[in-house]
JSON list of C-alpha atoms in Angstrom, two decimals:
[
{"chain": "N", "resi": 1, "resn": "UNK", "atom": "CA", "xyz": [18.57, 2.08, 11.99]},
{"chain": "N", "resi": 2, "resn": "UNK", "atom": "CA", "xyz": [16.08, -0.87, 13.26]},
{"chain": "N", "resi": 3, "resn": "UNK", "atom": "CA", "xyz": [13.64, 0.38, 16.19]},
{"chain": "N", "resi": 4, "resn": "UNK", "atom": "CA", "xyz": [10.98, -1.80, 16.81]},
{"chain": "N", "resi": 5, "resn": "UNK", "atom": "CA", "xyz": [10.00, -5.27, 16.05]},
{"chain": "N", "resi": 6, "resn": "UNK", "atom": "CA", "xyz": [6.59, -6.94, 16.24]},
{"chain": "N", "resi": 7, "resn": "UNK", "atom": "CA", "xyz": [5.72, -9.64, 18.48]},
{"chain": "N", "resi": 8, "resn": "UNK", "atom": "CA", "xyz": [4.63, -12.17, 15.78]},
{"chain": "N", "resi": 9, "resn": "UNK", "atom": "CA", "xyz": [6.90, -13.07, 12.81]},
{"chain": "N", "resi": 10, "resn": "UNK", "atom": "CA", "xyz": [5.34, -13.35, 9.47]},
{"chain": "N", "resi": 11, "resn": "UNK", "atom": "CA", "xyz": [5.48, -16.44, 7.25]},
{"chain": "N", "resi": 12, "resn": "UNK", "atom": "CA", "xyz": [7.56, -16.23, 4.51]},
{"chain": "N", "resi": 13, "resn": "UNK", "atom": "CA", "xyz": [4.37, -16.67, 2.04]},
{"chain": "N", "resi": 14, "resn": "UNK", "atom": "CA", "xyz": [2.53, -13.83, 3.87]},
{"chain": "N", "resi": 15, "resn": "UNK", "atom": "CA", "xyz": [2.73, -10.36, 2.25]},
{"chain": "N", "resi": 16, "resn": "UNK", "atom": "CA", "xyz": [4.01, -7.24, 4.09]},
{"chain": "N", "resi": 17, "resn": "UNK", "atom": "CA", "xyz": [2.93, -4.13, 3.48]},
{"chain": "N", "resi": 18, "resn": "UNK", "atom": "CA", "xyz": [5.60, -1.66, 2.96]},
{"chain": "N", "resi": 19, "resn": "UNK", "atom": "CA", "xyz": [5.23, 2.04, 3.65]},
{"chain": "N", "resi": 20, "resn": "UNK", "atom": "CA", "xyz": [7.30, 5.43, 4.87]},
{"chain": "N", "resi": 21, "resn": "UNK", "atom": "CA", "xyz": [6.67, 8.76, 6.26]},
{"chain": "N", "resi": 22, "resn": "UNK", "atom": "CA", "xyz": [7.43, 11.66, 8.93]},
{"chain": "N", "resi": 23, "resn": "UNK", "atom": "CA", "xyz": [6.51, 11.65, 12.06]},
{"chain": "N", "resi": 24, "resn": "UNK", "atom": "CA", "xyz": [3.66, 13.80, 11.25]},
{"chain": "N", "resi": 25, "resn": "UNK", "atom": "CA", "xyz": [2.41, 11.17, 8.99]},
{"chain": "N", "resi": 26, "resn": "UNK", "atom": "CA", "xyz": [1.49, 8.60, 11.83]},
{"chain": "N", "resi": 27, "resn": "UNK", "atom": "CA", "xyz": [-2.22, 9.25, 11.92]},
{"chain": "N", "resi": 28, "resn": "UNK", "atom": "CA", "xyz": [-2.25, 8.22, 8.27]},
{"chain": "N", "resi": 29, "resn": "UNK", "atom": "CA", "xyz": [-0.32, 5.57, 8.95]},
{"chain": "N", "resi": 30, "resn": "UNK", "atom": "CA", "xyz": [-3.11, 4.42, 11.84]},
{"chain": "N", "resi": 31, "resn": "UNK", "atom": "CA", "xyz": [-5.54, 4.48, 9.31]},
{"chain": "N", "resi": 32, "resn": "UNK", "atom": "CA", "xyz": [-3.77, 2.52, 6.72]},
{"chain": "N", "resi": 33, "resn": "UNK", "atom": "CA", "xyz": [-3.05, 0.01, 9.03]},
{"chain": "N", "resi": 34, "resn": "UNK", "atom": "CA", "xyz": [-6.69, -0.52, 10.19]},
{"chain": "N", "resi": 35, "resn": "UNK", "atom": "CA", "xyz": [-7.51, -1.55, 6.55]},
{"chain": "N", "resi": 36, "resn": "UNK", "atom": "CA", "xyz": [-4.44, -4.24, 6.50]},
{"chain": "N", "resi": 37, "resn": "UNK", "atom": "CA", "xyz": [-4.64, -7.19, 8.48]},
{"chain": "N", "resi": 38, "resn": "UNK", "atom": "CA", "xyz": [-1.16, -8.76, 7.53]},
{"chain": "N", "resi": 39, "resn": "UNK", "atom": "CA", "xyz": [2.24, -7.58, 8.63]},
{"chain": "N", "resi": 40, "resn": "UNK", "atom": "CA", "xyz": [4.19, -4.19, 7.61]},
{"chain": "N", "resi": 41, "resn": "UNK", "atom": "CA", "xyz": [7.64, -2.79, 7.40]},
{"chain": "N", "resi": 42, "resn": "UNK", "atom": "CA", "xyz": [7.90, 0.87, 7.97]},
{"chain": "N", "resi": 43, "resn": "UNK", "atom": "CA", "xyz": [10.39, 3.38, 7.95]},
{"chain": "N", "resi": 44, "resn": "UNK", "atom": "CA", "xyz": [9.89, 6.90, 9.63]},
{"chain": "N", "resi": 45, "resn": "UNK", "atom": "CA", "xyz": [12.59, 9.95, 9.15]},
{"chain": "N", "resi": 46, "resn": "UNK", "atom": "CA", "xyz": [13.45, 11.17, 12.22]},
{"chain": "N", "resi": 47, "resn": "UNK", "atom": "CA", "xyz": [13.70, 15.37, 12.15]},
{"chain": "N", "resi": 48, "resn": "UNK", "atom": "CA", "xyz": [14.24, 15.56, 15.93]},
{"chain": "N", "resi": 49, "resn": "UNK", "atom": "CA", "xyz": [15.41, 13.58, 18.98]},
{"chain": "N", "resi": 50, "resn": "UNK", "atom": "CA", "xyz": [12.18, 14.31, 20.67]},
{"chain": "N", "resi": 51, "resn": "UNK", "atom": "CA", "xyz": [10.44, 12.65, 17.97]},
{"chain": "N", "resi": 52, "resn": "UNK", "atom": "CA", "xyz": [11.64, 9.32, 19.06]},
{"chain": "N", "resi": 53, "resn": "UNK", "atom": "CA", "xyz": [9.72, 9.49, 22.03]},
{"chain": "N", "resi": 54, "resn": "UNK", "atom": "CA", "xyz": [6.37, 10.13, 20.01]},
{"chain": "N", "resi": 55, "resn": "UNK", "atom": "CA", "xyz": [6.96, 7.06, 17.72]},
{"chain": "N", "resi": 56, "resn": "UNK", "atom": "CA", "xyz": [7.48, 4.88, 20.84]},
{"chain": "N", "resi": 57, "resn": "UNK", "atom": "CA", "xyz": [4.11, 6.17, 22.48]},
{"chain": "N", "resi": 58, "resn": "UNK", "atom": "CA", "xyz": [2.23, 5.43, 19.08]},
{"chain": "N", "resi": 59, "resn": "UNK", "atom": "CA", "xyz": [3.79, 1.92, 18.74]},
{"chain": "N", "resi": 60, "resn": "UNK", "atom": "CA", "xyz": [3.04, 1.03, 22.26]},
{"chain": "N", "resi": 61, "resn": "UNK", "atom": "CA", "xyz": [-0.69, 2.18, 22.28]},
{"chain": "N", "resi": 62, "resn": "UNK", "atom": "CA", "xyz": [-1.42, 0.37, 19.03]},
{"chain": "N", "resi": 63, "resn": "UNK", "atom": "CA", "xyz": [-2.19, -3.51, 19.69]},
{"chain": "N", "resi": 64, "resn": "UNK", "atom": "CA", "xyz": [-1.88, -4.16, 15.72]},
{"chain": "N", "resi": 65, "resn": "UNK", "atom": "CA", "xyz": [1.21, -1.97, 15.64]},
{"chain": "N", "resi": 66, "resn": "UNK", "atom": "CA", "xyz": [2.91, -4.12, 18.28]},
{"chain": "N", "resi": 67, "resn": "UNK", "atom": "CA", "xyz": [1.89, -7.46, 17.20]},
{"chain": "N", "resi": 68, "resn": "UNK", "atom": "CA", "xyz": [2.52, -6.86, 13.11]},
{"chain": "N", "resi": 69, "resn": "UNK", "atom": "CA", "xyz": [4.60, -3.69, 12.31]},
{"chain": "N", "resi": 70, "resn": "UNK", "atom": "CA", "xyz": [8.20, -3.67, 12.10]},
{"chain": "N", "resi": 71, "resn": "UNK", "atom": "CA", "xyz": [9.65, -0.03, 12.49]},
{"chain": "N", "resi": 72, "resn": "UNK", "atom": "CA", "xyz": [12.94, 1.69, 11.28]},
{"chain": "N", "resi": 73, "resn": "UNK", "atom": "CA", "xyz": [14.23, 5.01, 11.88]},
{"chain": "N", "resi": 74, "resn": "UNK", "atom": "CA", "xyz": [16.35, 7.13, 9.51]},
{"chain": "N", "resi": 75, "resn": "UNK", "atom": "CA", "xyz": [17.95, 9.70, 11.79]},
{"chain": "N", "resi": 76, "resn": "UNK", "atom": "CA", "xyz": [19.67, 12.88, 10.39]},
{"chain": "N", "resi": 77, "resn": "UNK", "atom": "CA", "xyz": [23.29, 13.18, 10.14]},
{"chain": "N", "resi": 78, "resn": "UNK", "atom": "CA", "xyz": [25.16, 16.03, 12.13]},
{"chain": "N", "resi": 79, "resn": "UNK", "atom": "CA", "xyz": [25.79, 17.56, 8.98]},
{"chain": "N", "resi": 80, "resn": "UNK", "atom": "CA", "xyz": [22.12, 17.65, 7.75]},
{"chain": "N", "resi": 81, "resn": "UNK", "atom": "CA", "xyz": [19.99, 20.81, 7.36]},
{"chain": "N", "resi": 82, "resn": "UNK", "atom": "CA", "xyz": [17.31, 20.47, 9.86]},
{"chain": "N", "resi": 83, "resn": "UNK", "atom": "CA", "xyz": [14.28, 21.30, 7.50]},
{"chain": "N", "resi": 84, "resn": "UNK", "atom": "CA", "xyz": [15.78, 19.38, 4.59]},
{"chain": "N", "resi": 85, "resn": "UNK", "atom": "CA", "xyz": [13.78, 16.66, 2.82]},
{"chain": "N", "resi": 86, "resn": "UNK", "atom": "CA", "xyz": [14.86, 13.12, 2.89]},
{"chain": "N", "resi": 87, "resn": "UNK", "atom": "CA", "xyz": [14.32, 11.06, -0.58]},
{"chain": "N", "resi": 88, "resn": "UNK", "atom": "CA", "xyz": [11.35, 9.15, -0.47]},
{"chain": "N", "resi": 89, "resn": "UNK", "atom": "CA", "xyz": [13.17, 6.36, -1.74]},
{"chain": "N", "resi": 90, "resn": "UNK", "atom": "CA", "xyz": [15.80, 6.16, 0.57]},
{"chain": "N", "resi": 91, "resn": "UNK", "atom": "CA", "xyz": [12.86, 5.28, 3.22]},
{"chain": "N", "resi": 92, "resn": "UNK", "atom": "CA", "xyz": [11.41, 2.92, 0.81]},
{"chain": "N", "resi": 93, "resn": "UNK", "atom": "CA", "xyz": [14.46, 1.03, 0.26]},
{"chain": "N", "resi": 94, "resn": "UNK", "atom": "CA", "xyz": [15.04, 0.53, 3.80]},
{"chain": "N", "resi": 95, "resn": "UNK", "atom": "CA", "xyz": [11.37, -0.67, 4.42]},
{"chain": "N", "resi": 96, "resn": "UNK", "atom": "CA", "xyz": [11.87, -3.15, 1.70]},
{"chain": "N", "resi": 97, "resn": "UNK", "atom": "CA", "xyz": [15.05, -4.29, 2.72]},
{"chain": "N", "resi": 98, "resn": "UNK", "atom": "CA", "xyz": [13.89, -4.83, 6.42]},
{"chain": "N", "resi": 99, "resn": "UNK", "atom": "CA", "xyz": [10.69, -6.71, 5.01]},
{"chain": "N", "resi": 100, "resn": "UNK", "atom": "CA", "xyz": [10.64, -10.68, 6.82]},
{"chain": "N", "resi": 101, "resn": "UNK", "atom": "CA", "xyz": [8.53, -12.12, 4.04]},
{"chain": "N", "resi": 102, "resn": "UNK", "atom": "CA", "xyz": [9.18, -12.83, 0.28]},
{"chain": "N", "resi": 103, "resn": "UNK", "atom": "CA", "xyz": [6.32, -10.45, -1.47]},
{"chain": "N", "resi": 104, "resn": "UNK", "atom": "CA", "xyz": [5.59, -7.12, -0.10]},
{"chain": "N", "resi": 105, "resn": "UNK", "atom": "CA", "xyz": [2.73, -4.49, -1.25]},
{"chain": "N", "resi": 106, "resn": "UNK", "atom": "CA", "xyz": [4.60, -0.74, -1.75]},
{"chain": "N", "resi": 107, "resn": "UNK", "atom": "CA", "xyz": [2.10, 1.96, -0.96]},
{"chain": "N", "resi": 108, "resn": "UNK", "atom": "CA", "xyz": [2.26, 5.38, 0.04]},
{"chain": "N", "resi": 109, "resn": "UNK", "atom": "CA", "xyz": [1.18, 6.13, 3.82]},
{"chain": "N", "resi": 110, "resn": "UNK", "atom": "CA", "xyz": [-2.01, 8.18, 2.64]},
{"chain": "N", "resi": 111, "resn": "UNK", "atom": "CA", "xyz": [-3.21, 5.07, 0.22]},
{"chain": "N", "resi": 112, "resn": "UNK", "atom": "CA", "xyz": [-5.49, 2.43, 2.16]},
{"chain": "N", "resi": 113, "resn": "UNK", "atom": "CA", "xyz": [-5.28, -1.22, 0.58]},
{"chain": "N", "resi": 114, "resn": "UNK", "atom": "CA", "xyz": [-8.99, -1.59, 0.21]},
{"chain": "N", "resi": 115, "resn": "UNK", "atom": "CA", "xyz": [-9.62, -5.30, -0.98]},
{"chain": "N", "resi": 116, "resn": "UNK", "atom": "CA", "xyz": [-12.27, -7.84, -0.46]},
{"chain": "N", "resi": 117, "resn": "UNK", "atom": "CA", "xyz": [-10.57, -10.52, 1.82]},
{"chain": "N", "resi": 118, "resn": "UNK", "atom": "CA", "xyz": [-7.40, -10.38, 0.00]},
{"chain": "N", "resi": 119, "resn": "UNK", "atom": "CA", "xyz": [-8.31, -12.62, -2.62]},
{"chain": "N", "resi": 120, "resn": "UNK", "atom": "CA", "xyz": [-6.61, -10.72, -5.24]},
{"chain": "N", "resi": 121, "resn": "UNK", "atom": "CA", "xyz": [-3.64, -9.94, -3.50]},
{"chain": "N", "resi": 122, "resn": "UNK", "atom": "CA", "xyz": [-2.93, -13.59, -2.12]},
{"chain": "N", "resi": 123, "resn": "UNK", "atom": "CA", "xyz": [-3.58, -14.62, -5.83]},
{"chain": "N", "resi": 124, "resn": "UNK", "atom": "CA", "xyz": [-1.10, -12.30, -7.25]},
{"chain": "N", "resi": 125, "resn": "UNK", "atom": "CA", "xyz": [1.48, -13.14, -4.63]},
{"chain": "N", "resi": 126, "resn": "UNK", "atom": "CA", "xyz": [0.99, -17.09, -5.15]},
{"chain": "N", "resi": 127, "resn": "UNK", "atom": "CA", "xyz": [2.41, -16.47, -8.63]},
{"chain": "N", "resi": 128, "resn": "UNK", "atom": "CA", "xyz": [4.95, -14.22, -7.42]},
{"chain": "N", "resi": 129, "resn": "UNK", "atom": "CA", "xyz": [6.22, -17.00, -5.06]},
{"chain": "N", "resi": 130, "resn": "UNK", "atom": "CA", "xyz": [5.64, -19.71, -7.75]},
{"chain": "N", "resi": 131, "resn": "UNK", "atom": "CA", "xyz": [7.43, -17.92, -10.63]},
{"chain": "N", "resi": 132, "resn": "UNK", "atom": "CA", "xyz": [10.63, -17.29, -8.32]},
{"chain": "N", "resi": 133, "resn": "UNK", "atom": "CA", "xyz": [13.06, -14.21, -8.50]},
{"chain": "N", "resi": 134, "resn": "UNK", "atom": "CA", "xyz": [14.13, -14.93, -11.91]},
{"chain": "N", "resi": 135, "resn": "UNK", "atom": "CA", "xyz": [11.32, -13.61, -13.88]},
{"chain": "N", "resi": 136, "resn": "UNK", "atom": "CA", "xyz": [11.66, -10.30, -12.29]},
{"chain": "N", "resi": 137, "resn": "UNK", "atom": "CA", "xyz": [7.78, -9.17, -12.79]},
{"chain": "N", "resi": 138, "resn": "UNK", "atom": "CA", "xyz": [5.58, -7.10, -10.53]},
{"chain": "N", "resi": 139, "resn": "UNK", "atom": "CA", "xyz": [1.99, -6.55, -10.57]},
{"chain": "N", "resi": 140, "resn": "UNK", "atom": "CA", "xyz": [1.08, -2.77, -10.72]},
{"chain": "N", "resi": 141, "resn": "UNK", "atom": "CA", "xyz": [-1.81, -1.80, -8.54]},
{"chain": "N", "resi": 142, "resn": "UNK", "atom": "CA", "xyz": [-4.63, 0.57, -9.90]},
{"chain": "N", "resi": 143, "resn": "UNK", "atom": "CA", "xyz": [-5.54, 3.41, -7.37]},
{"chain": "N", "resi": 144, "resn": "UNK", "atom": "CA", "xyz": [-8.59, 5.29, -6.91]},
{"chain": "N", "resi": 145, "resn": "UNK", "atom": "CA", "xyz": [-9.33, 8.76, -4.85]},
{"chain": "N", "resi": 146, "resn": "UNK", "atom": "CA", "xyz": [-12.73, 9.85, -3.64]},
{"chain": "N", "resi": 147, "resn": "UNK", "atom": "CA", "xyz": [-13.67, 12.72, -5.93]},
{"chain": "N", "resi": 148, "resn": "UNK", "atom": "CA", "xyz": [-15.18, 16.22, -4.24]},
{"chain": "N", "resi": 149, "resn": "UNK", "atom": "CA", "xyz": [-18.73, 15.50, -4.30]},
{"chain": "N", "resi": 150, "resn": "UNK", "atom": "CA", "xyz": [-17.98, 12.46, -2.24]},
{"chain": "N", "resi": 151, "resn": "UNK", "atom": "CA", "xyz": [-16.56, 14.44, 0.66]},
{"chain": "N", "resi": 152, "resn": "UNK", "atom": "CA", "xyz": [-20.21, 14.97, 1.76]},
{"chain": "N", "resi": 153, "resn": "UNK", "atom": "CA", "xyz": [-21.00, 11.42, 2.42]},
{"chain": "N", "resi": 154, "resn": "UNK", "atom": "CA", "xyz": [-20.43, 9.31, 5.35]},
{"chain": "N", "resi": 155, "resn": "UNK", "atom": "CA", "xyz": [-17.45, 6.78, 4.91]},
{"chain": "N", "resi": 156, "resn": "UNK", "atom": "CA", "xyz": [-19.72, 3.86, 5.77]},
{"chain": "N", "resi": 157, "resn": "UNK", "atom": "CA", "xyz": [-22.09, 5.45, 2.58]},
{"chain": "N", "resi": 158, "resn": "UNK", "atom": "CA", "xyz": [-18.75, 4.81, 0.22]},
{"chain": "N", "resi": 159, "resn": "UNK", "atom": "CA", "xyz": [-17.58, 1.51, 1.73]},
{"chain": "N", "resi": 160, "resn": "UNK", "atom": "CA", "xyz": [-20.86, -0.25, 1.81]},
{"chain": "N", "resi": 161, "resn": "UNK", "atom": "CA", "xyz": [-20.92, -1.33, -1.79]},
{"chain": "N", "resi": 162, "resn": "UNK", "atom": "CA", "xyz": [-17.47, -3.35, -0.78]},
{"chain": "N", "resi": 163, "resn": "UNK", "atom": "CA", "xyz": [-19.25, -5.59, 1.90]},
{"chain": "N", "resi": 164, "resn": "UNK", "atom": "CA", "xyz": [-19.11, -9.10, 0.58]},
{"chain": "N", "resi": 165, "resn": "UNK", "atom": "CA", "xyz": [-22.72, -10.05, -0.91]},
{"chain": "N", "resi": 166, "resn": "UNK", "atom": "CA", "xyz": [-24.29, -12.94, 0.26]},
{"chain": "N", "resi": 167, "resn": "UNK", "atom": "CA", "xyz": [-27.27, -12.78, -2.59]},
{"chain": "N", "resi": 168, "resn": "UNK", "atom": "CA", "xyz": [-27.63, -16.08, -4.50]},
{"chain": "N", "resi": 169, "resn": "UNK", "atom": "CA", "xyz": [-26.91, -14.33, -7.83]},
{"chain": "N", "resi": 170, "resn": "UNK", "atom": "CA", "xyz": [-23.42, -13.23, -6.49]},
{"chain": "N", "resi": 171, "resn": "UNK", "atom": "CA", "xyz": [-22.66, -16.85, -5.53]},
{"chain": "N", "resi": 172, "resn": "UNK", "atom": "CA", "xyz": [-20.87, -17.65, -8.98]},
{"chain": "N", "resi": 173, "resn": "UNK", "atom": "CA", "xyz": [-18.57, -14.57, -8.76]},
{"chain": "N", "resi": 174, "resn": "UNK", "atom": "CA", "xyz": [-15.51, -14.79, -7.74]},
{"chain": "N", "resi": 175, "resn": "UNK", "atom": "CA", "xyz": [-14.48, -12.14, -4.60]},
{"chain": "N", "resi": 176, "resn": "UNK", "atom": "CA", "xyz": [-12.20, -10.28, -6.30]},
{"chain": "N", "resi": 177, "resn": "UNK", "atom": "CA", "xyz": [-14.68, -10.07, -9.38]},
{"chain": "N", "resi": 178, "resn": "UNK", "atom": "CA", "xyz": [-17.20, -8.46, -6.83]},
{"chain": "N", "resi": 179, "resn": "UNK", "atom": "CA", "xyz": [-14.90, -5.99, -5.62]},
{"chain": "N", "resi": 180, "resn": "UNK", "atom": "CA", "xyz": [-14.09, -4.63, -8.97]},
{"chain": "N", "resi": 181, "resn": "UNK", "atom": "CA", "xyz": [-17.91, -4.43, -9.94]},
{"chain": "N", "resi": 182, "resn": "UNK", "atom": "CA", "xyz": [-18.46, -2.48, -6.78]},
{"chain": "N", "resi": 183, "resn": "UNK", "atom": "CA", "xyz": [-15.57, -0.05, -7.56]},
{"chain": "N", "resi": 184, "resn": "UNK", "atom": "CA", "xyz": [-16.87, 0.40, -10.58]},
{"chain": "N", "resi": 185, "resn": "UNK", "atom": "CA", "xyz": [-20.11, 1.18, -9.63]},
{"chain": "N", "resi": 186, "resn": "UNK", "atom": "CA", "xyz": [-18.40, 4.13, -7.57]},
{"chain": "N", "resi": 187, "resn": "UNK", "atom": "CA", "xyz": [-16.76, 5.29, -10.96]},
{"chain": "N", "resi": 188, "resn": "UNK", "atom": "CA", "xyz": [-20.00, 5.28, -12.60]},
{"chain": "N", "resi": 189, "resn": "UNK", "atom": "CA", "xyz": [-21.64, 7.74, -9.99]},
{"chain": "N", "resi": 190, "resn": "UNK", "atom": "CA", "xyz": [-18.61, 9.89, -9.85]},
{"chain": "N", "resi": 191, "resn": "UNK", "atom": "CA", "xyz": [-17.49, 9.13, -6.65]},
{"chain": "N", "resi": 192, "resn": "UNK", "atom": "CA", "xyz": [-13.99, 8.05, -7.34]},
{"chain": "N", "resi": 193, "resn": "UNK", "atom": "CA", "xyz": [-11.59, 8.98, -9.88]},
{"chain": "N", "resi": 194, "resn": "UNK", "atom": "CA", "xyz": [-7.76, 7.60, -10.75]},
{"chain": "N", "resi": 195, "resn": "UNK", "atom": "CA", "xyz": [-5.32, 8.65, -8.22]},
{"chain": "N", "resi": 196, "resn": "UNK", "atom": "CA", "xyz": [-4.00, 11.89, -8.41]},
{"chain": "N", "resi": 197, "resn": "UNK", "atom": "CA", "xyz": [-5.40, 12.57, -12.09]},
{"chain": "N", "resi": 198, "resn": "UNK", "atom": "CA", "xyz": [-5.87, 15.98, -11.84]},
{"chain": "N", "resi": 199, "resn": "UNK", "atom": "CA", "xyz": [-2.83, 17.05, -9.98]},
{"chain": "N", "resi": 200, "resn": "UNK", "atom": "CA", "xyz": [-0.29, 14.57, -11.60]},
{"chain": "N", "resi": 201, "resn": "UNK", "atom": "CA", "xyz": [-1.93, 12.38, -14.27]},
{"chain": "N", "resi": 202, "resn": "UNK", "atom": "CA", "xyz": [1.41, 10.69, -15.67]},
{"chain": "N", "resi": 203, "resn": "UNK", "atom": "CA", "xyz": [2.07, 9.09, -12.04]},
{"chain": "N", "resi": 204, "resn": "UNK", "atom": "CA", "xyz": [-0.42, 6.37, -12.50]},
{"chain": "N", "resi": 205, "resn": "UNK", "atom": "CA", "xyz": [-1.12, 7.12, -16.31]},
{"chain": "N", "resi": 206, "resn": "UNK", "atom": "CA", "xyz": [0.55, 4.40, -17.71]},
{"chain": "N", "resi": 207, "resn": "UNK", "atom": "CA", "xyz": [-1.73, 1.62, -16.09]},
{"chain": "N", "resi": 208, "resn": "UNK", "atom": "CA", "xyz": [-4.22, 2.51, -18.51]},
{"chain": "N", "resi": 209, "resn": "UNK", "atom": "CA", "xyz": [-7.43, 2.79, -16.54]},
{"chain": "N", "resi": 210, "resn": "UNK", "atom": "CA", "xyz": [-9.36, 2.32, -19.59]},
{"chain": "N", "resi": 211, "resn": "UNK", "atom": "CA", "xyz": [-8.27, -1.04, -20.25]},
{"chain": "N", "resi": 212, "resn": "UNK", "atom": "CA", "xyz": [-8.42, -1.88, -16.54]},
{"chain": "N", "resi": 213, "resn": "UNK", "atom": "CA", "xyz": [-11.85, -1.27, -16.44]},
{"chain": "N", "resi": 214, "resn": "UNK", "atom": "CA", "xyz": [-12.64, -3.92, -19.11]},
{"chain": "N", "resi": 215, "resn": "UNK", "atom": "CA", "xyz": [-10.01, -6.22, -18.31]},
{"chain": "N", "resi": 216, "resn": "UNK", "atom": "CA", "xyz": [-10.88, -9.73, -16.77]},
{"chain": "N", "resi": 217, "resn": "UNK", "atom": "CA", "xyz": [-7.03, -10.61, -16.46]},
{"chain": "N", "resi": 218, "resn": "UNK", "atom": "CA", "xyz": [-3.81, -9.04, -15.83]},
{"chain": "N", "resi": 219, "resn": "UNK", "atom": "CA", "xyz": [-1.91, -7.40, -18.96]},
{"chain": "N", "resi": 220, "resn": "UNK", "atom": "CA", "xyz": [1.49, -5.96, -19.37]},
{"chain": "N", "resi": 221, "resn": "UNK", "atom": "CA", "xyz": [2.15, -2.34, -18.24]},
{"chain": "N", "resi": 222, "resn": "UNK", "atom": "CA", "xyz": [4.81, -0.31, -19.95]},
{"chain": "N", "resi": 223, "resn": "UNK", "atom": "CA", "xyz": [6.97, 2.25, -18.04]},
{"chain": "N", "resi": 224, "resn": "UNK", "atom": "CA", "xyz": [6.70, 5.74, -18.99]},
{"chain": "N", "resi": 225, "resn": "UNK", "atom": "CA", "xyz": [7.97, 8.91, -17.81]},
{"chain": "N", "resi": 226, "resn": "UNK", "atom": "CA", "xyz": [6.54, 10.27, -14.36]},
{"chain": "N", "resi": 227, "resn": "UNK", "atom": "CA", "xyz": [5.12, 6.93, -13.66]},
{"chain": "N", "resi": 228, "resn": "UNK", "atom": "CA", "xyz": [4.93, 6.16, -9.99]},
{"chain": "N", "resi": 229, "resn": "UNK", "atom": "CA", "xyz": [2.88, 2.95, -9.53]},
{"chain": "N", "resi": 230, "resn": "UNK", "atom": "CA", "xyz": [2.16, 1.02, -6.52]},
{"chain": "N", "resi": 231, "resn": "UNK", "atom": "CA", "xyz": [3.52, -2.54, -6.68]},
{"chain": "N", "resi": 232, "resn": "UNK", "atom": "CA", "xyz": [3.05, -6.00, -5.44]},
{"chain": "N", "resi": 233, "resn": "UNK", "atom": "CA", "xyz": [6.25, -7.37, -5.99]},
{"chain": "N", "resi": 234, "resn": "UNK", "atom": "CA", "xyz": [8.95, -9.68, -4.51]},
{"chain": "N", "resi": 235, "resn": "UNK", "atom": "CA", "xyz": [11.42, -8.29, -1.47]},
{"chain": "N", "resi": 236, "resn": "UNK", "atom": "CA", "xyz": [14.47, -8.95, -3.59]},
{"chain": "N", "resi": 237, "resn": "UNK", "atom": "CA", "xyz": [13.76, -6.90, -6.52]},
{"chain": "N", "resi": 238, "resn": "UNK", "atom": "CA", "xyz": [16.07, -4.10, -7.66]},
{"chain": "N", "resi": 239, "resn": "UNK", "atom": "CA", "xyz": [16.03, -1.32, -5.27]},
{"chain": "N", "resi": 240, "resn": "UNK", "atom": "CA", "xyz": [14.80, 2.47, -5.88]},
{"chain": "N", "resi": 241, "resn": "UNK", "atom": "CA", "xyz": [17.03, 4.98, -7.45]},
{"chain": "N", "resi": 242, "resn": "UNK", "atom": "CA", "xyz": [16.95, 8.35, -5.37]}
]
């Protein structure tokens, strides 16, 4: 059900972040929103009635949530087992359907959108807007996680390569290209790796990361069993099975 709506309304051409979680994931949502400067549509599953007060307190105490986040709650039915897991795609579908912009970015709550001034996302979003709903295409986003040896480094040390450069040598390079070069530097140093590659390599394997490293333009990705991509897509895409 609808719970809270942001003070401001998104422009139809803005990108809305779509995420879903249980109440225990609110700290992760706070961190995710700190890396996102646009609107968000979020669905939470509420296991107990008292959790609604926790959600309200979080929403009212966050200026960015008040201004930019729409919250939707999925409440258990009377027949639900108190410890049963709600399929994630139900939550995802609710958040997608409630998004108030044409283009949405679908991410798990523990994934940070890490982009240099939104350049790459904005360009892809404009293509989705101009192509229209008949094309039925989506953009699959590569995702990375910090490797074990990065755990001892300060967050600033890991992010400093992504600070926009102002050196003369970089003036002819697009912002999204600078971002990728800095990410490749982290890969070369063994500080990041493909998201979930150790525990679930098929989840993002179809992205073909070796090809992505060398790519200078988007390329087609084909579905494979176990594929769980993060997507930039139109809000009117077919809903997820569950």
